[in-house]
């Protein structure tokens, strides 16, 4: 028992000792823990002091146990202000921040409570706070207080608000963008805006997941960049591309796309925008076509302008464009050619070519065109040239306007009608002369028939009266008067170009030289006669007697123009007239001519006298000494030879007549003088006389019978053909008038010779209608007897024709 007790005591002692050791160890550990706790508490205070969270610890009575500086800064209060409060739960800043309510609810429920909300600090700053409240338990697990953590999340909330606003702006911009916006991920659309979807006719939902290439027209895909849009490096921007796209309804449009690769998630994505440029492309196409059309139109316009200018420059008329102030804007080449001024000399100036006498009429015409828009057509007036010449012109003027109808100026076309007016004067003169000539020719025709009878019967009467008979002198005066009258009719026929010409090839130098003695006797000793002959002068085909008549009449006219004496010059020359040379001599053709000029140093003539100088019966001389037919005869003879006569004269400066005769192209019979034939040769042949004038027919038959011829007669062609049929013997000669009723003399000879091939013909007439010659020129071997004729001339001509060995062509 004692042993056991001892053992128990020892055990108790060891246990006590172990307890003491354990207690000491526990105390030591407690000290260490307390020290650690103090250190942790200090560390917690230091942490709570510097952490950006506000901390607050209170007991159940609401007394503050702990508060850090951050919370005071957040709430805008001091620790003293809070300590003064009887119950911190009733502290205004905590109430406004909502912390007081959370602390009560935490102590009542014993649960952790959190909340967020706005708060206005003492400084008026708007804050947004986040609060966490957790209960503090005692040893028994009962709530003995609570601890709150307050965080100022104003910056975070502002950032979130800014982000929300940014996102809203982005959404609004994206949804309301005028261009399509898309996001591609892995080659398919992960986002498209409304505009993008509308462009292609889809909804945004329908486009999500589609590949971009599906929107490109198949023909356009080969033009698309080789690389996939999703392969673009980050930040790389592809230059703008245009493509033809396919819409949901399979219509096609043109689009413009600009894309850029961006990093997204674990890879890259492509963001881009698309614009519908269909209208622009159409506009570009239209613009291109318009430009092309414009180019073509420009080319055409340029071509038209060039053509227009060429036409204007090629126009023979002067074309001038004036502005509203009358200043020249344009003038064509003909303006320079006609008036002498170049465009540079008159540009922006008024043309200095209006004579004073024409100014008033010109102003009136311009006023009508420019102010009243009344065109001026063929206004005839006169204008100066640069070298001082005065031209007759015809002017047409029109007002021109811009595309809106506003007047801009006047277009004037000026025709130089100087030559036309001269030709008109020539034409009027020629028509007048032709009319007078027809009248004179008709009178001469009838008068020659009467004179033929008068002269013939006077000759017969003279032959039957002895020379010593008192009536012989009277008959002689009758013959002389008739011869004088016959000379007048010859002059009338010469003027009217109705006489027959016996044309030969002449050297005018020899003709003038052979006729010089006659001309010298005509002019007298007070006038010096000068001849200037051109060597190697060309030949002309002309009637030598008529040429001598021209020379004589011109020389007599020159003599009468020099009553006090002077110099008369006859000159010959070769002349070639070109187109310009014959322009003022309308009846001539270009070619070689022989010119004969007769000049005097006499009184000269004014323009009015010159305009009438060739009129028959016009004279400035005493009526008793001149018939006024001298120059008319010259005019008629020259015209009948196919030539031209012109006069140049001024008062007191003398006068020159130029006679142009065409140079001979062929040589005719030479002008060798034949010996004088025997007077009144006789014969025994049979002659058929055809003449519608009874007196002439009876005279011819009577004379031929006296000369020994057998005669047959007829008053018209029908009777003549009847006589030929009934006559049994041979008819040797047909003596016929040229102008007959039913048919002319040549046609009659054609009918007679068809049955009598050996018959010969002698034509007679005081007038020709070109029945036996062209323009009154006898053909070769055509025999002609000019009325009125004497008995000697009739006898000689009949014998000449009967003795010829050549057959007369029909």
Coordinates of N, CA and C in Angstrom, one line a residue, residues 138-340:
X138 N -18.1 37.8 -29.9 CA -17.4 37.6 -28.6 C -17.0 36.2 -28.5
X139 N -16.5 35.8 -27.3 CA -16.1 34.4 -27.1 C -17.3 33.4 -27.1
X140 N -18.4 33.9 -26.9 CA -19.6 33.1 -26.9 C -20.2 33.1 -28.3
X141 N -19.6 33.8 -29.2 CA -20.2 33.8 -30.6 C -21.3 34.7 -30.8
X142 N -21.4 35.6 -29.8 CA -22.5 36.6 -30.0 C -21.9 37.9 -30.6
X143 N -22.8 38.6 -31.3 CA -22.4 39.8 -32.0 C -22.1 40.9 -30.9
X144 N -20.9 41.3 -30.8 CA -20.6 42.4 -29.9 C -20.2 43.7 -30.6
X145 N -20.3 43.7 -31.9 CA -20.0 44.9 -32.6 C -19.9 44.5 -34.1
X146 N -19.4 45.5 -34.8 CA -19.3 45.2 -36.3 C -18.2 46.0 -36.9
X147 N -17.7 45.6 -38.0 CA -16.6 46.3 -38.6 C -17.0 46.6 -40.1
X148 N -16.7 47.8 -40.5 CA -17.1 48.2 -41.9 C -15.8 48.6 -42.7
X149 N -15.9 48.2 -44.0 CA -14.8 48.6 -44.9 C -15.5 49.5 -46.0
X150 N -15.0 50.7 -46.2 CA -15.6 51.6 -47.2 C -14.6 51.9 -48.3
X151 N -15.0 51.7 -49.6 CA -14.1 52.0 -50.7 C -14.7 53.1 -51.7
X152 N -13.8 54.0 -52.0 CA -14.2 55.1 -52.9 C -14.0 54.5 -54.4
X153 N -15.2 54.2 -55.1 CA -15.1 53.7 -56.4 C -15.6 54.7 -57.5
X154 N -15.4 55.9 -57.1 CA -15.9 57.0 -58.0 C -15.2 56.9 -59.3
X155 N -13.8 56.8 -59.3 CA -13.1 56.7 -60.6 C -13.5 55.5 -61.4
X156 N -13.7 54.4 -60.7 CA -14.2 53.2 -61.5 C -15.5 53.4 -62.1
X157 N -16.5 54.0 -61.3 CA -17.8 54.3 -61.8 C -17.8 55.3 -62.9
X158 N -16.9 56.3 -62.8 CA -16.8 57.3 -63.9 C -16.3 56.6 -65.1
X159 N -15.3 55.7 -65.0 CA -14.7 55.0 -66.1 C -15.8 54.1 -66.7
X160 N -16.6 53.4 -65.9 CA -17.6 52.6 -66.5 C -18.7 53.4 -67.2
X161 N -19.0 54.6 -66.6 CA -19.9 55.5 -67.2 C -19.4 56.0 -68.6
X162 N -18.1 56.4 -68.5 CA -17.5 56.8 -69.8 C -17.5 55.7 -70.8
X163 N -17.2 54.5 -70.3 CA -17.2 53.3 -71.2 C -18.6 53.1 -71.8
X164 N -19.6 53.2 -70.9 CA -21.0 53.0 -71.4 C -21.4 54.1 -72.4
X165 N -20.9 55.3 -72.1 CA -21.2 56.4 -73.0 C -20.5 56.2 -74.4
X166 N -19.2 55.7 -74.2 CA -18.4 55.4 -75.4 C -19.1 54.3 -76.2
X167 N -19.5 53.3 -75.5 CA -20.1 52.2 -76.2 C -21.4 52.6 -76.9
X168 N -22.2 53.5 -76.2 CA -23.4 54.0 -76.8 C -23.1 54.9 -78.0
X169 N -22.1 55.7 -77.9 CA -21.7 56.5 -79.0 C -21.3 55.6 -80.2
X170 N -20.4 54.6 -79.9 CA -20.0 53.7 -80.9 C -21.2 53.0 -81.5
X171 N -22.1 52.5 -80.7 CA -23.3 51.9 -81.2 C -24.1 52.8 -82.1
X172 N -24.3 54.0 -81.6 CA -25.1 55.0 -82.5 C -24.3 55.3 -83.8
X173 N -23.0 55.5 -83.7 CA -22.2 55.8 -84.9 C -22.3 54.6 -85.8
X174 N -22.1 53.4 -85.2 CA -22.1 52.2 -86.1 C -23.5 52.0 -86.8
X175 N -24.5 52.1 -86.0 CA -25.8 51.9 -86.5 C -26.3 52.9 -87.5
X176 N -25.9 54.2 -87.2 CA -26.3 55.3 -88.1 C -25.3 55.7 -89.1
X177 N -24.2 55.0 -89.2 CA -23.2 55.3 -90.2 C -23.7 55.2 -91.6
X178 N -23.3 56.1 -92.5 CA -23.7 56.1 -93.9 C -22.9 55.1 -94.7
X179 N -21.9 54.5 -94.1 CA -21.1 53.5 -94.7 C -21.3 52.2 -93.9
X180 N -21.1 51.1 -94.6 CA -21.2 49.8 -93.9 C -19.9 49.5 -93.1
X181 N -20.1 49.0 -91.9 CA -19.0 48.6 -91.0 C -19.1 47.2 -90.7
X182 N -18.0 46.5 -90.8 CA -18.0 45.0 -90.6 C -16.7 44.6 -89.8
X183 N -16.8 43.4 -89.2 CA -15.7 42.8 -88.5 C -15.6 41.4 -88.9
X184 N -14.5 41.0 -89.5 CA -14.2 39.7 -90.0 C -13.4 38.9 -89.0
X185 N -13.8 37.7 -88.6 CA -13.0 36.8 -87.8 C -13.0 35.4 -88.5
X186 N -11.8 34.9 -88.7 CA -11.7 33.7 -89.4 C -12.3 33.7 -90.8
X187 N -12.3 34.8 -91.5 CA -12.8 34.9 -92.8 C -14.3 35.1 -92.9
X188 N -15.0 35.2 -91.8 CA -16.5 35.4 -91.8 C -16.8 36.6 -91.0
X189 N -18.0 37.1 -91.3 CA -18.5 38.3 -90.6 C -18.9 37.9 -89.2
X190 N -18.3 38.6 -88.2 CA -18.8 38.5 -86.8 C -19.6 39.7 -86.4
X191 N -19.5 40.7 -87.2 CA -20.4 41.9 -86.9 C -20.5 42.7 -88.2
X192 N -21.8 43.1 -88.4 CA -22.0 44.1 -89.5 C -23.1 45.1 -88.9
X193 N -23.0 46.3 -89.4 CA -24.0 47.3 -88.9 C -25.2 47.3 -89.9
X194 N -26.2 48.0 -89.5 CA -27.4 48.0 -90.3 C -27.2 48.5 -91.8
X195 N -26.3 49.5 -91.9 CA -26.1 50.0 -93.2 C -25.4 49.0 -94.1
X196 N -24.5 48.2 -93.5 CA -23.8 47.2 -94.3 C -24.8 46.2 -94.8
X197 N -25.7 45.7 -93.9 CA -26.7 44.7 -94.3 C -27.6 45.3 -95.3
X198 N -28.0 46.5 -95.2 CA -29.0 47.1 -96.1 C -28.3 47.2 -97.5
X199 N -27.0 47.5 -97.6 CA -26.4 47.6 -98.9 C -26.6 46.4 -99.7
X200 N -26.5 45.2 -99.1 CA -26.5 44.0 -99.8 C -27.9 43.3 -99.7
X201 N -28.9 44.0 -99.0 CA -30.2 43.5 -99.0 C -30.5 42.4 -97.9
X202 N -29.5 42.3 -96.9 CA -29.7 41.3 -95.9 C -30.1 42.0 -94.6
X203 N -30.4 41.2 -93.6 CA -30.4 41.7 -92.2 C -29.1 41.5 -91.6
X204 N -28.7 42.2 -90.5 CA -27.4 42.0 -89.9 C -27.3 40.5 -89.5
X205 N -28.4 39.9 -89.0 CA -28.3 38.5 -88.5 C -28.0 37.6 -89.6
X206 N -28.5 37.9 -90.9 CA -28.3 37.0 -92.0 C -26.9 37.0 -92.5
X207 N -26.2 38.1 -92.2 CA -24.8 38.3 -92.7 C -23.8 37.7 -91.8
X208 N -24.1 37.5 -90.5 CA -23.2 37.0 -89.6 C -22.8 35.5 -90.0
X209 N -21.5 35.3 -90.1 CA -21.1 33.9 -90.5 C -20.8 33.8 -92.0
X210 N -21.2 34.8 -92.8 CA -20.9 34.7 -94.2 C -19.5 35.1 -94.5
X211 N -18.9 34.5 -95.6 CA -17.6 34.9 -96.0 C -17.7 36.2 -96.9
X212 N -16.7 37.0 -96.8 CA -16.7 38.3 -97.5 C -16.8 38.0 -99.0
X213 N -16.1 36.9 -99.5 CA -16.0 36.6 -100.9 C -17.4 36.3 -101.5
X214 N -18.4 35.9 -100.7 CA -19.7 35.6 -101.2 C -20.4 36.9 -101.7
X215 N -19.9 38.0 -101.3 CA -20.5 39.3 -101.7 C -19.9 39.8 -103.0
X216 N -18.8 39.2 -103.4 CA -18.1 39.7 -104.6 C -18.6 39.0 -105.8
X217 N -18.9 39.8 -106.9 CA -19.3 39.2 -108.2 C -18.3 38.2 -108.7
X218 N -18.7 37.1 -109.2 CA -17.7 36.1 -109.7 C -16.7 36.7 -110.7
X219 N -17.1 37.6 -111.5 CA -16.2 38.2 -112.5 C -15.2 39.1 -111.9
X220 N -15.5 39.6 -110.7 CA -14.7 40.5 -110.0 C -13.7 39.8 -109.0
X221 N -14.0 38.6 -108.7 CA -13.1 37.9 -107.7 C -11.7 37.8 -108.1
X222 N -11.5 37.6 -109.5 CA -10.1 37.5 -109.9 C -9.3 38.8 -109.8
X223 N -10.1 39.9 -109.7 CA -9.4 41.2 -109.6 C -9.1 41.5 -108.1
X224 N -9.7 40.7 -107.2 CA -9.6 41.0 -105.8 C -8.2 40.6 -105.3
X225 N -7.6 41.2 -104.3 CA -6.3 40.9 -103.8 C -6.2 39.4 -103.5
X226 N -5.0 38.8 -103.9 CA -4.8 37.4 -103.7 C -5.0 37.0 -102.2
X227 N -4.5 37.7 -101.3 CA -4.5 37.3 -99.9 C -5.8 37.5 -99.3
X228 N -6.1 36.7 -98.3 CA -7.4 36.8 -97.5 C -7.3 38.1 -96.7
X229 N -8.5 38.7 -96.5 CA -8.5 39.9 -95.7 C -8.0 39.6 -94.2
X230 N -8.3 38.4 -93.8 CA -7.9 38.1 -92.4 C -6.4 37.9 -92.2
X231 N -5.7 37.8 -93.3 CA -4.2 37.6 -93.2 C -3.5 38.9 -93.1
X232 N -4.2 40.0 -93.1 CA -3.4 41.3 -93.0 C -2.7 41.4 -91.7
X233 N -1.4 41.9 -91.7 CA -0.7 42.1 -90.4 C -1.4 43.1 -89.6
X234 N -1.2 43.1 -88.3 CA -1.9 44.0 -87.4 C -1.5 45.4 -87.7
X235 N -2.5 46.3 -87.8 CA -2.2 47.7 -88.1 C -2.0 48.0 -89.6
X236 N -2.0 46.9 -90.5 CA -1.8 47.2 -91.9 C -3.1 47.6 -92.5
X237 N -3.1 48.6 -93.3 CA -4.3 49.1 -94.0 C -4.1 48.9 -95.5
X238 N -5.1 48.1 -96.0 CA -5.0 47.9 -97.5 C -5.5 49.1 -98.2
X239 N -4.8 49.5 -99.3 CA -5.4 50.6 -100.1 C -6.8 50.3 -100.5
X240 N -7.5 51.4 -100.7 CA -8.9 51.3 -101.0 C -9.1 50.4 -102.2
X241 N -10.1 49.5 -102.2 CA -10.4 48.6 -103.3 C -11.9 48.9 -103.7
X242 N -12.1 48.7 -105.0 CA -13.4 48.8 -105.5 C -13.8 47.5 -106.2
X243 N -15.0 47.1 -106.0 CA -15.5 45.8 -106.5 C -16.9 45.9 -106.9
X244 N -17.3 45.0 -107.8 CA -18.7 44.8 -108.1 C -19.3 43.7 -107.3
X245 N -20.3 44.1 -106.4 CA -20.8 43.1 -105.5 C -22.2 42.6 -105.9
X246 N -22.5 41.4 -105.3 CA -23.8 40.8 -105.6 C -24.7 40.9 -104.4
X247 N -25.9 41.4 -104.6 CA -26.8 41.6 -103.5 C -27.7 40.3 -103.3
X248 N -28.5 40.3 -102.3 CA -29.3 39.2 -102.0 C -30.3 38.9 -103.1
X249 N -30.8 40.0 -103.8 CA -31.7 39.8 -104.9 C -31.0 39.6 -106.2
X250 N -29.7 39.3 -106.1 CA -28.9 39.0 -107.3 C -28.6 40.2 -108.2
X251 N -29.0 41.4 -107.7 CA -28.6 42.6 -108.5 C -27.2 42.9 -108.1
X252 N -26.6 43.7 -109.0 CA -25.2 44.0 -108.8 C -25.0 45.5 -108.5
X253 N -24.1 45.8 -107.6 CA -23.8 47.2 -107.3 C -22.2 47.3 -107.2
X254 N -21.8 48.6 -107.2 CA -20.4 48.8 -107.1 C -20.1 49.3 -105.6
X255 N -19.0 48.8 -105.0 CA -18.7 49.1 -103.6 C -17.3 49.5 -103.5
X256 N -17.0 50.3 -102.4 CA -15.7 50.7 -102.1 C -15.4 50.2 -100.7
X257 N -14.3 49.5 -100.5 CA -14.0 48.9 -99.2 C -12.6 49.3 -98.8
X258 N -12.5 49.5 -97.5 CA -11.2 49.9 -96.8 C -11.1 49.0 -95.5
X259 N -10.1 48.2 -95.4 CA -10.0 47.2 -94.3 C -8.6 47.3 -93.6
X260 N -8.6 47.0 -92.3 CA -7.4 47.0 -91.6 C -7.4 45.8 -90.6
X261 N -6.3 45.1 -90.5 CA -6.2 44.0 -89.5 C -5.9 44.5 -88.1
X262 N -6.6 43.9 -87.1 CA -6.4 44.3 -85.7 C -6.3 43.1 -84.9
X263 N -5.6 43.1 -83.7 CA -5.5 42.0 -82.9 C -6.8 41.8 -82.1
X264 N -7.3 40.6 -82.0 CA -8.5 40.3 -81.3 C -8.4 38.9 -80.7
X265 N -8.5 38.8 -79.4 CA -8.5 37.5 -78.7 C -7.1 36.9 -78.9
X266 N -7.1 35.7 -79.4 CA -5.9 35.0 -79.6 C -5.4 35.1 -81.1
X267 N -6.0 35.9 -81.8 CA -5.6 36.0 -83.2 C -5.9 37.4 -83.8
X268 N -5.9 37.5 -85.1 CA -6.2 38.8 -85.7 C -7.6 38.8 -86.3
X269 N -8.2 40.0 -86.4 CA -9.5 40.1 -87.1 C -9.3 41.3 -88.1
X270 N -10.3 41.5 -88.9 CA -10.2 42.5 -89.9 C -11.5 43.4 -89.7
X271 N -11.2 44.7 -89.5 CA -12.3 45.6 -89.4 C -12.2 46.5 -90.6
X272 N -13.4 46.9 -91.1 CA -13.4 47.7 -92.3 C -14.7 48.4 -92.6
X273 N -14.7 49.3 -93.5 CA -16.0 49.9 -93.9 C -16.2 49.8 -95.4
X274 N -17.5 49.8 -95.8 CA -17.9 49.6 -97.2 C -18.8 50.7 -97.5
X275 N -18.6 51.3 -98.7 CA -19.5 52.4 -99.2 C -20.1 52.0 -100.5
X276 N -21.4 52.3 -100.7 CA -22.0 52.0 -102.0 C -21.7 53.1 -102.9
X277 N -20.9 52.8 -104.0 CA -20.5 53.8 -104.9 C -21.1 53.6 -106.3
X278 N -22.3 52.9 -106.3 CA -22.9 52.6 -107.6 C -23.2 53.9 -108.3
X279 N -23.8 54.9 -107.6 CA -24.2 56.1 -108.3 C -22.9 56.8 -108.7
X280 N -21.9 56.8 -107.9 CA -20.7 57.4 -108.3 C -20.1 56.8 -109.5
X281 N -20.1 55.4 -109.6 CA -19.6 54.7 -110.7 C -20.4 55.1 -112.0
X282 N -21.7 55.1 -111.8 CA -22.6 55.5 -112.9 C -22.2 56.9 -113.4
X283 N -22.0 57.8 -112.3 CA -21.7 59.1 -112.7 C -20.3 59.2 -113.4
X284 N -19.4 58.4 -112.8 CA -18.1 58.3 -113.5 C -18.2 57.8 -114.9
X285 N -19.0 56.8 -115.1 CA -19.2 56.2 -116.4 C -19.8 57.3 -117.3
X286 N -20.9 57.9 -116.8 CA -21.5 59.0 -117.5 C -20.5 60.1 -117.8
X287 N -19.7 60.4 -116.8 CA -18.7 61.5 -117.0 C -17.7 61.1 -118.0
X288 N -17.3 59.8 -117.9 CA -16.3 59.3 -118.9 C -16.9 59.3 -120.3
X289 N -18.2 58.9 -120.4 CA -18.9 58.9 -121.7 C -19.1 60.4 -122.1
X290 N -19.4 61.2 -121.1 CA -19.6 62.6 -121.4 C -18.3 63.2 -121.9
X291 N -17.2 62.9 -121.2 CA -15.9 63.4 -121.6 C -15.5 62.9 -123.0
X292 N -15.8 61.6 -123.2 CA -15.5 61.1 -124.6 C -16.4 61.8 -125.6
X293 N -17.7 62.0 -125.2 CA -18.6 62.6 -126.1 C -18.2 64.1 -126.3
X294 N -17.7 64.7 -125.2 CA -17.2 66.0 -125.2 C -16.0 66.1 -126.2
X295 N -15.1 65.1 -126.0 CA -13.9 65.1 -126.9 C -14.3 65.0 -128.3
X296 N -15.3 64.1 -128.6 CA -15.8 63.9 -129.9 C -16.5 65.2 -130.4
X297 N -17.3 65.8 -129.5 CA -18.0 67.0 -129.8 C -16.9 68.1 -130.1
X298 N -15.9 68.1 -129.2 CA -14.9 69.1 -129.4 C -14.2 69.0 -130.7
X299 N -13.9 67.7 -131.0 CA -13.2 67.4 -132.3 C -14.1 67.8 -133.4
X300 N -15.4 67.5 -133.3 CA -16.4 67.9 -134.3 C -16.5 69.4 -134.4
X301 N -16.5 70.0 -133.1 CA -16.7 71.4 -133.1 C -15.4 72.1 -133.7
X302 N -14.2 71.5 -133.3 CA -13.0 72.0 -133.9 C -13.0 71.8 -135.4
X303 N -13.4 70.7 -135.8 CA -13.5 70.4 -137.2 C -14.5 71.3 -137.9
X304 N -15.7 71.5 -137.2 CA -16.6 72.5 -137.8 C -16.1 73.9 -137.8
X305 N -15.4 74.2 -136.7 CA -14.8 75.6 -136.6 C -13.8 75.8 -137.7
X306 N -12.9 74.7 -137.9 CA -11.9 74.8 -139.0 C -12.6 74.9 -140.3
X307 N -13.7 74.1 -140.5 CA -14.4 74.1 -141.7 C -15.1 75.5 -141.9
X308 N -15.7 75.9 -140.8 CA -16.3 77.2 -140.8 C -15.4 78.3 -141.2
X309 N -14.2 78.3 -140.5 CA -13.2 79.3 -140.9 C -12.7 79.1 -142.3
X310 N -12.5 77.9 -142.7 CA -12.1 77.6 -144.1 C -13.1 78.2 -145.1
X311 N -14.4 77.9 -144.7 CA -15.5 78.4 -145.6 C -15.5 79.9 -145.6
X312 N -15.3 80.5 -144.4 CA -15.3 82.0 -144.4 C -14.1 82.5 -145.1
X313 N -13.0 81.9 -144.9 CA -11.8 82.4 -145.6 C -11.9 82.1 -147.1
X314 N -12.6 81.1 -147.5 CA -12.7 80.8 -148.9 C -13.8 81.6 -149.6
X315 N -14.7 82.2 -148.8 CA -15.8 83.0 -149.3 C -15.2 84.2 -150.1
X316 N -15.8 84.4 -151.3 CA -15.3 85.6 -152.0 C -15.7 86.9 -151.4
X317 N -16.7 86.8 -150.5 CA -17.2 88.1 -149.8 C -16.4 88.3 -148.5
X318 N -16.4 89.6 -148.2 CA -15.8 89.9 -146.9 C -16.8 89.7 -145.8
X319 N -16.3 89.0 -144.7 CA -17.2 88.7 -143.6 C -16.5 89.3 -142.4
X320 N -17.3 90.2 -141.7 CA -16.8 90.9 -140.5 C -17.8 90.7 -139.4
X321 N -17.2 90.4 -138.2 CA -18.0 90.3 -136.9 C -17.7 91.5 -136.0
X322 N -18.7 92.3 -135.7 CA -18.6 93.4 -134.9 C -19.2 93.2 -133.5
X323 N -18.7 93.8 -132.4 CA -19.4 93.8 -131.2 C -20.5 94.9 -131.2
X324 N -21.2 95.1 -130.0 CA -22.2 96.1 -130.0 C -21.7 97.5 -130.1
X325 N -20.4 97.7 -129.8 CA -19.9 99.0 -130.0 C -19.3 99.3 -131.3
X326 N -19.5 98.3 -132.3 CA -19.0 98.5 -133.6 C -17.6 98.2 -133.8
X327 N -17.0 97.5 -132.9 CA -15.5 97.2 -133.0 C -15.4 95.8 -133.6
X328 N -14.4 95.7 -134.5 CA -14.2 94.5 -135.2 C -13.6 93.4 -134.3
X329 N -14.3 92.2 -134.4 CA -13.8 91.1 -133.6 C -13.2 90.0 -134.5
X330 N -13.7 90.0 -135.7 CA -13.2 89.0 -136.7 C -13.4 89.5 -138.1
X331 N -12.4 89.2 -139.0 CA -12.6 89.5 -140.4 C -11.9 88.4 -141.2
X332 N -12.5 88.0 -142.3 CA -11.9 86.8 -143.0 C -10.9 87.4 -144.0
X333 N -10.3 86.4 -144.7 CA -9.2 86.7 -145.7 C -9.7 87.6 -146.8
X334 N -11.0 87.4 -147.2 CA -11.5 88.2 -148.3 C -11.6 89.7 -147.9
X335 N -11.8 89.9 -146.6 CA -11.8 91.3 -146.2 C -10.5 92.0 -146.5
X336 N -9.4 91.3 -146.2 CA -8.1 91.8 -146.5 C -7.9 91.9 -148.0
X337 N -8.3 90.9 -148.7 CA -8.1 90.9 -150.2 C -8.9 92.1 -150.8
X338 N -10.1 92.3 -150.3 CA -10.9 93.4 -151.0 C -10.5 94.8 -150.5
X339 N -10.3 94.9 -149.2 CA -10.1 96.3 -148.7 C -8.7 96.6 -148.3
X340 N -7.8 95.6 -148.1 CA -6.4 95.9 -147.9 C -6.0 95.8 -146.4

